[in-house]
XYZ file of C-alpha atoms in Angstrom:
486
model
C 10.536 28.390 24.691
C 13.020 25.893 23.253
C 10.745 22.942 24.144
C 7.910 24.609 22.325
C 10.019 25.197 19.235
C 11.230 21.605 19.294
C 7.661 20.319 19.341
C 6.657 22.912 16.781
C 9.152 21.316 14.421
C 7.447 17.988 14.968
C 4.089 19.460 14.005
C 5.024 21.336 10.920
C 7.715 19.951 8.749
C 5.864 17.744 6.326
C 2.157 18.226 6.739
C 0.994 18.422 3.161
C 3.541 16.309 1.390
C 3.014 16.590 -2.358
C 6.023 14.601 -3.431
C 3.860 11.891 -4.967
C 1.767 14.017 -7.307
C 3.255 12.500 -10.440
C 0.324 10.495 -11.755
C -0.536 12.966 -14.482
C -1.251 10.271 -17.019
C -4.124 8.883 -14.955
C -7.247 10.783 -15.926
C -9.126 10.175 -12.687
C -10.701 13.599 -12.433
C -13.542 15.351 -14.093
C -16.426 13.643 -12.392
C -16.648 16.387 -9.822
C -18.011 18.850 -12.380
C -21.523 17.567 -11.900
C -23.329 16.019 -8.987
C -23.943 12.344 -9.651
C -26.819 10.188 -8.517
C -25.851 7.143 -6.526
C -27.320 4.893 -9.219
C -24.969 6.389 -11.819
C -21.897 6.573 -9.615
C -20.757 2.996 -10.180
C -20.864 3.065 -13.977
C -19.638 6.597 -14.503
C -16.902 6.804 -11.875
C -16.196 3.778 -9.682
C -15.777 1.133 -12.382
C -13.666 3.132 -14.889
C -11.479 4.517 -12.094
C -10.964 1.040 -10.651
C -10.018 -0.490 -13.999
C -7.681 2.351 -14.903
C -5.798 2.507 -11.624
C -5.579 -1.295 -11.350
C -4.001 -1.533 -14.793
C -1.493 1.136 -13.774
C -0.328 -0.218 -10.416
C -0.261 -3.984 -11.019
C 2.990 -3.914 -13.060
C 4.774 -2.223 -10.131
C 3.538 -4.834 -7.680
C 4.292 -7.690 -10.065
C 7.830 -6.463 -10.719
C 8.593 -6.146 -7.001
C 7.159 -9.577 -6.166
C 9.237 -11.152 -8.931
C 12.334 -9.314 -7.733
C 11.667 -10.396 -4.145
C 11.569 -14.027 -5.265
C 14.839 -13.590 -7.179
C 16.525 -11.961 -4.180
C 15.286 -14.768 -1.959
C 16.836 -17.345 -4.295
C 20.066 -15.339 -4.489
C 20.372 -15.156 -0.692
C 19.847 -18.905 -0.454
C 22.058 -20.197 -3.253
C 24.632 -17.403 -3.710
C 24.779 -15.538 -0.372
C 28.379 -14.421 -0.892
C 27.580 -12.653 -4.149
C 25.742 -9.660 -2.798
C 26.442 -7.625 -5.918
C 23.798 -9.703 -7.732
C 21.099 -8.214 -5.491
C 22.249 -4.669 -6.277
C 22.319 -5.413 -10.007
C 18.779 -6.831 -9.899
C 17.500 -3.941 -7.789
C 19.036 -1.218 -9.942
C 18.087 -2.974 -13.187
C 14.405 -3.366 -12.308
C 14.288 0.138 -10.821
C 15.817 1.745 -13.909
C 13.366 -0.151 -16.108
C 10.389 1.079 -14.063
C 11.718 4.639 -14.110
C 12.263 4.553 -17.871
C 8.852 3.016 -18.604
C 6.975 5.303 -16.209
C 8.609 8.696 -16.706
C 7.588 10.311 -19.974
C 10.349 12.878 -19.645
C 12.928 14.139 -17.187
C 15.250 11.141 -17.523
C 18.259 13.435 -18.046
C 17.636 15.151 -14.712
C 17.747 11.816 -12.909
C 20.878 10.658 -14.748
C 22.771 13.880 -14.016
C 21.767 13.730 -10.346
C 22.996 10.136 -10.054
C 26.342 10.884 -11.690
C 27.051 14.093 -9.781
C 26.065 12.804 -6.330
C 28.044 9.583 -6.831
C 31.175 11.549 -7.757
C 30.728 13.835 -4.751
C 30.332 10.848 -2.444
C 33.493 9.255 -3.847
C 35.318 12.553 -3.366
C 34.172 12.626 0.255
C 35.833 9.240 0.812
C 39.088 10.336 -0.824
C 39.303 13.581 1.172
C 37.676 12.244 4.327
C 40.315 13.713 6.615
C 40.116 17.271 5.319
C 38.028 19.907 7.019
C 35.453 20.035 4.262
C 32.086 18.655 5.362
C 31.047 16.841 2.209
C 27.773 15.747 3.815
C 26.790 19.430 4.060
C 28.079 20.135 0.563
C 26.155 17.216 -0.945
C 22.983 18.194 0.910
C 23.093 21.805 -0.271
C 24.017 20.746 -3.787
C 21.194 18.191 -4.027
C 18.522 20.633 -2.854
C 19.800 23.402 -5.122
C 19.929 20.946 -8.032
C 16.266 20.150 -7.460
C 15.326 23.835 -7.457
C 17.471 24.582 -10.518
C 15.833 21.783 -12.501
C 12.422 23.226 -11.700
C 13.505 26.695 -12.811
C 15.013 25.642 -16.144
C 12.267 23.163 -17.066
C 9.734 25.078 -19.146
C 7.280 22.205 -19.524
C 5.361 22.265 -16.246
C 3.662 18.946 -16.994
C 7.013 17.248 -17.562
C 8.416 18.709 -14.368
C 5.344 17.717 -12.379
C 5.918 14.167 -13.566
C 9.632 14.080 -12.679
C 9.486 16.010 -9.405
C 8.490 13.118 -7.152
C 11.212 10.823 -8.481
C 13.890 13.501 -8.090
C 12.716 14.384 -4.596
C 13.075 10.800 -3.384
C 16.520 10.553 -5.028
C 17.648 13.813 -3.395
C 16.522 12.654 0.043
C 18.376 9.364 -0.413
C 21.543 11.173 -1.528
C 21.434 13.459 1.520
C 20.937 10.642 4.007
C 23.612 8.567 2.257
C 26.139 11.398 2.655
C 25.523 11.657 6.402
C 25.303 7.908 7.032
C 28.522 6.977 5.222
C 30.356 9.706 7.121
C 29.052 8.504 10.494
C 29.212 4.737 9.966
C 32.353 3.078 8.572
C 30.454 -0.128 7.848
C 28.094 1.676 5.508
C 31.028 3.367 3.805
C 32.667 -0.030 3.255
C 29.419 -1.320 1.722
C 29.234 1.631 -0.661
C 29.967 0.943 -4.337
C 28.615 1.974 -7.704
C 26.304 -1.064 -7.663
C 25.024 -0.553 -4.121
C 24.564 3.150 -4.869
C 22.462 2.461 -7.961
C 20.567 -0.327 -6.236
C 19.689 1.997 -3.351
C 18.749 5.093 -5.340
C 16.873 3.126 -8.035
C 15.308 0.562 -5.680
C 11.999 -0.360 -7.395
C 10.189 -0.496 -4.058
C 10.319 3.282 -3.606
C 12.093 5.055 -6.478
C 8.784 6.263 -7.940
C 6.138 6.447 -5.214
C 8.463 6.617 -2.226
C 8.807 6.482 0.696
C 12.350 7.462 1.616
C 14.411 4.724 3.267
C 17.946 4.825 4.621
C 20.916 3.103 3.006
C 21.284 0.879 6.056
C 17.677 -0.269 5.817
C 18.151 -1.062 2.130
C 21.268 -3.138 2.853
C 19.474 -5.007 5.636
C 16.702 -6.022 3.271
C 19.244 -7.089 0.652
C 21.282 -9.285 3.011
C 20.273 -10.531 6.444
C 16.548 -10.000 6.182
C 16.240 -11.921 2.921
C 17.686 -15.041 4.518
C 14.965 -14.927 7.198
C 12.228 -13.454 5.013
C 9.404 -15.786 3.997
C 7.201 -15.466 0.929
C 4.071 -16.930 2.449
C 0.351 -16.288 2.831
C 0.969 -13.397 5.250
C 3.224 -11.729 2.678
C 0.569 -11.813 -0.040
C -2.203 -10.907 2.406
C -0.409 -7.731 3.482
C 0.140 -6.739 -0.150
C -3.534 -7.340 -0.890
C -4.690 -5.344 2.149
C -2.548 -2.363 1.141
C -3.823 -2.511 -2.441
C -7.468 -2.751 -1.360
C -7.114 0.247 0.963
C -5.139 2.183 -1.672
C -7.713 1.663 -4.419
C -10.565 2.348 -1.995
C -8.954 5.685 -1.117
C -8.617 6.782 -4.744
C -12.225 5.815 -5.424
C -13.262 7.727 -2.324
C -11.250 10.731 -3.454
C -12.416 10.647 -7.036
C -16.065 9.667 -6.711
C -17.540 10.671 -3.371
C -16.505 14.324 -3.637
C -18.803 14.710 -6.642
C -21.761 12.990 -4.986
C -21.483 14.269 -1.400
C -19.783 17.665 -1.292
C -20.097 19.347 -4.689
C -22.315 22.424 -4.683
C -23.183 22.230 -0.994
C -24.755 25.497 0.195
C -22.513 25.695 3.279
C -19.022 26.672 2.191
C -17.346 24.818 5.058
C -18.841 21.522 3.911
C -17.461 22.129 0.421
C -14.092 23.115 1.897
C -14.005 19.983 4.032
C -14.914 17.898 0.980
C -12.058 19.390 -1.045
C -9.585 18.844 1.780
C -10.880 15.316 2.348
C -10.434 14.564 -1.345
C -6.846 15.795 -1.113
C -6.155 13.682 1.960
C -7.611 10.509 0.465
C -5.520 10.993 -2.673
C -2.491 11.139 -0.365
C -3.652 7.954 1.363
C -3.938 6.294 -2.046
C -0.281 6.915 -2.870
C 0.842 6.140 0.684
C -0.829 2.735 0.786
C 0.357 2.019 -2.740
C 3.913 2.741 -1.599
C 3.346 0.458 1.384
C 2.283 -2.287 -1.030
C 5.420 -1.877 -3.145
C 7.636 -1.832 -0.045
C 6.079 -5.022 1.321
C 6.193 -6.737 -2.074
C 9.934 -5.986 -2.269
C 10.549 -7.378 1.215
C 10.740 -4.335 3.494
C 9.145 -4.871 6.890
C 8.214 -2.401 9.601
C 9.748 1.017 10.033
C 12.595 2.239 12.203
C 12.551 4.692 15.102
C 9.068 3.935 16.400
C 8.317 3.609 20.099
C 7.599 0.120 21.466
C 3.934 -0.881 21.467
C 3.052 2.278 19.563
C 0.033 2.550 17.222
C 2.511 2.326 14.347
C 3.535 -1.146 15.538
C -0.089 -2.243 15.367
C -0.319 -0.894 11.835
C 2.817 -2.853 10.914
C 1.191 -6.105 12.025
C -1.636 -5.525 9.528
C 0.045 -3.721 6.656
C 3.657 -4.918 6.889
C 5.085 -1.421 6.426
C 3.684 1.928 7.546
C 3.895 5.261 5.746
C 0.692 6.917 6.954
C -1.890 6.423 9.713
C -5.190 7.830 8.383
C -7.234 7.421 11.565
C -4.872 9.701 13.469
C -5.365 12.298 10.734
C -9.125 12.065 10.323
C -9.712 11.920 14.109
C -6.865 14.159 15.289
C -5.898 14.980 18.829
C -3.681 17.820 17.637
C -1.827 18.973 14.554
C 1.271 17.387 16.093
C -0.233 13.953 15.599
C -1.406 14.838 12.112
C 2.010 15.892 10.875
C 3.990 13.066 12.413
C 1.774 10.375 10.882
C 1.113 12.175 7.584
C 4.345 10.772 6.158
C 6.258 8.882 8.840
C 9.424 8.179 6.794
C 9.758 11.816 5.767
C 9.182 12.901 9.347
C 12.090 10.661 10.379
C 14.265 11.987 7.539
C 13.758 15.652 8.411
C 14.168 15.065 12.115
C 17.337 12.974 11.774
C 19.175 14.653 8.891
C 18.045 18.267 9.205
C 16.698 19.203 12.622
C 19.164 17.240 14.759
C 22.097 18.221 12.551
C 21.360 21.933 12.882
C 20.129 21.847 16.494
C 23.618 22.539 18.011
C 23.326 25.997 16.415
C 20.143 26.638 18.347
C 16.626 25.255 18.399
C 15.107 28.208 16.560
C 17.762 27.973 13.830
C 17.157 24.234 13.511
C 13.424 24.828 13.262
C 13.851 27.500 10.593
C 16.255 25.396 8.507
C 13.911 22.409 8.741
C 11.058 24.552 7.452
C 13.222 25.794 4.601
C 14.492 22.348 3.599
C 10.995 20.883 3.746
C 9.653 23.689 1.564
C 12.515 23.524 -0.944
C 12.238 19.753 -1.262
C 8.658 20.276 -2.369
C 9.766 22.790 -4.973
C 8.634 26.317 -5.745
C 5.111 25.662 -4.531
C 3.920 28.853 -2.893
C 0.631 27.269 -1.870
C 2.513 24.710 0.174
C 4.753 27.377 1.676
C 1.666 29.317 2.775
C 0.229 26.158 4.329
C 3.476 25.387 6.183
C 3.739 28.902 7.595
C 0.100 28.884 8.701
C 0.507 25.451 10.173
C 3.584 26.497 12.090
C 1.762 29.541 13.495
C -1.243 27.547 14.642
C 0.932 24.737 16.027
C 2.845 27.268 18.129
C -0.405 28.720 19.479
C -1.986 25.320 20.139
C 1.098 23.973 21.898
C 1.379 26.907 24.279
C -2.322 27.133 25.111
C -2.630 23.418 25.854
C 0.584 23.433 27.879
C -0.679 26.319 30.022
C -4.144 24.758 30.433
C -2.529 21.465 31.444
C -0.522 23.317 34.112
C -3.485 25.376 35.390
C -5.946 22.471 35.695
C -3.365 19.651 36.059
C -5.256 17.914 33.257
C -4.289 15.554 30.427
C -4.812 18.108 27.660
C -1.319 18.418 26.177
C -0.827 18.154 22.412
C 0.584 14.650 22.935
C -1.650 12.040 24.518
C -0.832 11.109 28.100
C -0.296 7.479 29.046
C -3.133 5.458 30.528
C -1.589 5.687 34.012
C -0.552 9.352 33.874
C 1.009 10.476 37.171
C 1.774 14.082 36.152
C -1.835 15.276 36.067
C -4.581 15.014 38.664
C -7.382 15.307 36.089
C -7.081 12.234 33.889
C -8.036 12.048 30.245
C -11.357 10.353 31.067
C -12.516 13.204 33.298
C -15.141 15.639 32.046
C -12.814 18.657 32.010
C -10.143 16.876 29.986
C -12.712 15.502 27.561
C -14.238 18.965 27.097
C -10.909 20.711 26.406
C -9.649 17.948 24.111
C -12.961 17.979 22.220
C -12.682 21.725 21.636
C -9.191 21.325 20.197
C -10.360 18.341 18.137
C -13.012 20.561 16.515
C -10.408 23.268 15.912
C -8.104 20.693 14.286
C -10.885 19.567 11.944
C -11.519 23.183 10.975
C -7.803 23.688 10.344
C -7.624 20.524 8.241
C -10.434 21.811 6.054
C -8.953 25.307 5.864
C -5.413 24.209 5.003
C -6.328 21.393 2.653
C -8.832 23.550 0.760
C -6.113 25.454 -1.127
C -4.109 22.341 -2.020
C -6.826 20.219 -3.590
C -7.020 20.662 -7.346
C -3.436 21.981 -7.856
C -3.579 25.664 -8.759
C -0.032 25.586 -10.004
C 2.287 28.145 -8.449
C -0.200 30.973 -7.907
C -0.323 32.250 -4.358
C -3.125 34.604 -5.407
C -5.441 31.670 -6.110
C -4.650 30.205 -2.707
C -5.375 33.485 -0.926
C -8.666 33.828 -2.794
C -9.706 30.424 -1.498
C -8.769 31.370 2.043
C -10.592 34.661 1.606
C -13.757 32.730 0.811
C -13.376 31.108 4.241
C -12.790 34.508 5.883
C -9.187 33.617 6.841
C -10.666 31.660 9.742
C -7.537 29.785 10.886
C -5.454 32.960 10.866
C -8.053 34.769 12.976
C -8.259 31.783 15.326
C -4.478 31.873 15.706
C -4.622 35.573 16.594
C -7.436 35.016 19.111
C -5.489 32.081 20.516
C -2.408 34.224 21.066
C -4.474 36.832 22.927
C -6.123 34.098 24.999
C -2.724 32.590 25.820
C -1.383 35.885 27.180
C -4.593 36.558 29.124
C -4.527 33.238 30.965
């Protein structure tokens, strides 16, 4: 039971991550209201969307490339003056925040001041019994929720939410890391704090990075980092994929899926549009991370698919192929937002796990939901996802034991010695194909209620699921019965 719950955490904590939905000023919607002919698609949707999004994202890339060059020069000619790097990082980051956020600046300022003072207090009273890392974590999450409650302008809050969420995650990880590592605590200062929280590579679009990773980029890595053709090629590849995804999200939904007589095709189109919009922000964040000088990502297994992605993109936030061609919902969640998966696993699940696996799982669900705000649609998706993940895990585990086949939620190695029926055998292919089809259905079902942003109305979400006959919920119930029968 505990193993199942542990894996269930891995499949459910950050599936539909909406932290990046703060591009309200980009009017890239509206074309889906009428079905477009292919001949009109370029002029009416592709070209204006391309020009608009290019004009928006190029200043972010340009600012990070310029800053990377400055940091490279600083590491070469003034390596002992590390504070210069923090000043440059915080200065450029604050400028981008101020120029991008139309409102909500006060929320960010108050969060910075309060979390910095709490961190300093934790150093002063480090030998007392108070766990300031817990206090700061609870405070930061509650601060995020309180800001959402008191902010009456929903548009303004929608715009500030992503920035605050990234800052809260950084503050939480900083509290735990400085408590556990004396070297990080010694490196902490007002300048390093501001440089980390306001780092222009990820203060707006994400992803979350640890304080240690930020310091590595600022110091050692810069001395060995080269601004060469590979550097610019990786930025260009990320930008091309990012813009392609937003064009795919914005334009193909109108021409391929709108008004289709079969409701499941329309549902899949809506979910696909939501996923490609997530890919757009994810690859854009990869571009900003690479342009700043970040490389790779921590805590990935050797020779993993993520390593192959790193060789092409320089930094990996998402792996779309593993989402669009899923083996299980476990794979989907882990690669949906890899940095956030690492954050929740390291700073929530593992911290609470000594109190019990179920407790750790529950707290992880709660923290993940609260970080995304009072979004009842997302909460419904997370609960449904957790239910189906539990059912899928147990069924596939029992089938793998009965047939000794490579049909577990996680892919077996090429030379699997635990199962007699390898993954290339007909039985394994058949079972895995069935669960692949079920995963595609679940992706359409779950993503259907999140595309289009219905605000905070759970009723609207349930109406959408009702139009699909609550299929995933019924499948989960049938799966539970099947599990107990076999």
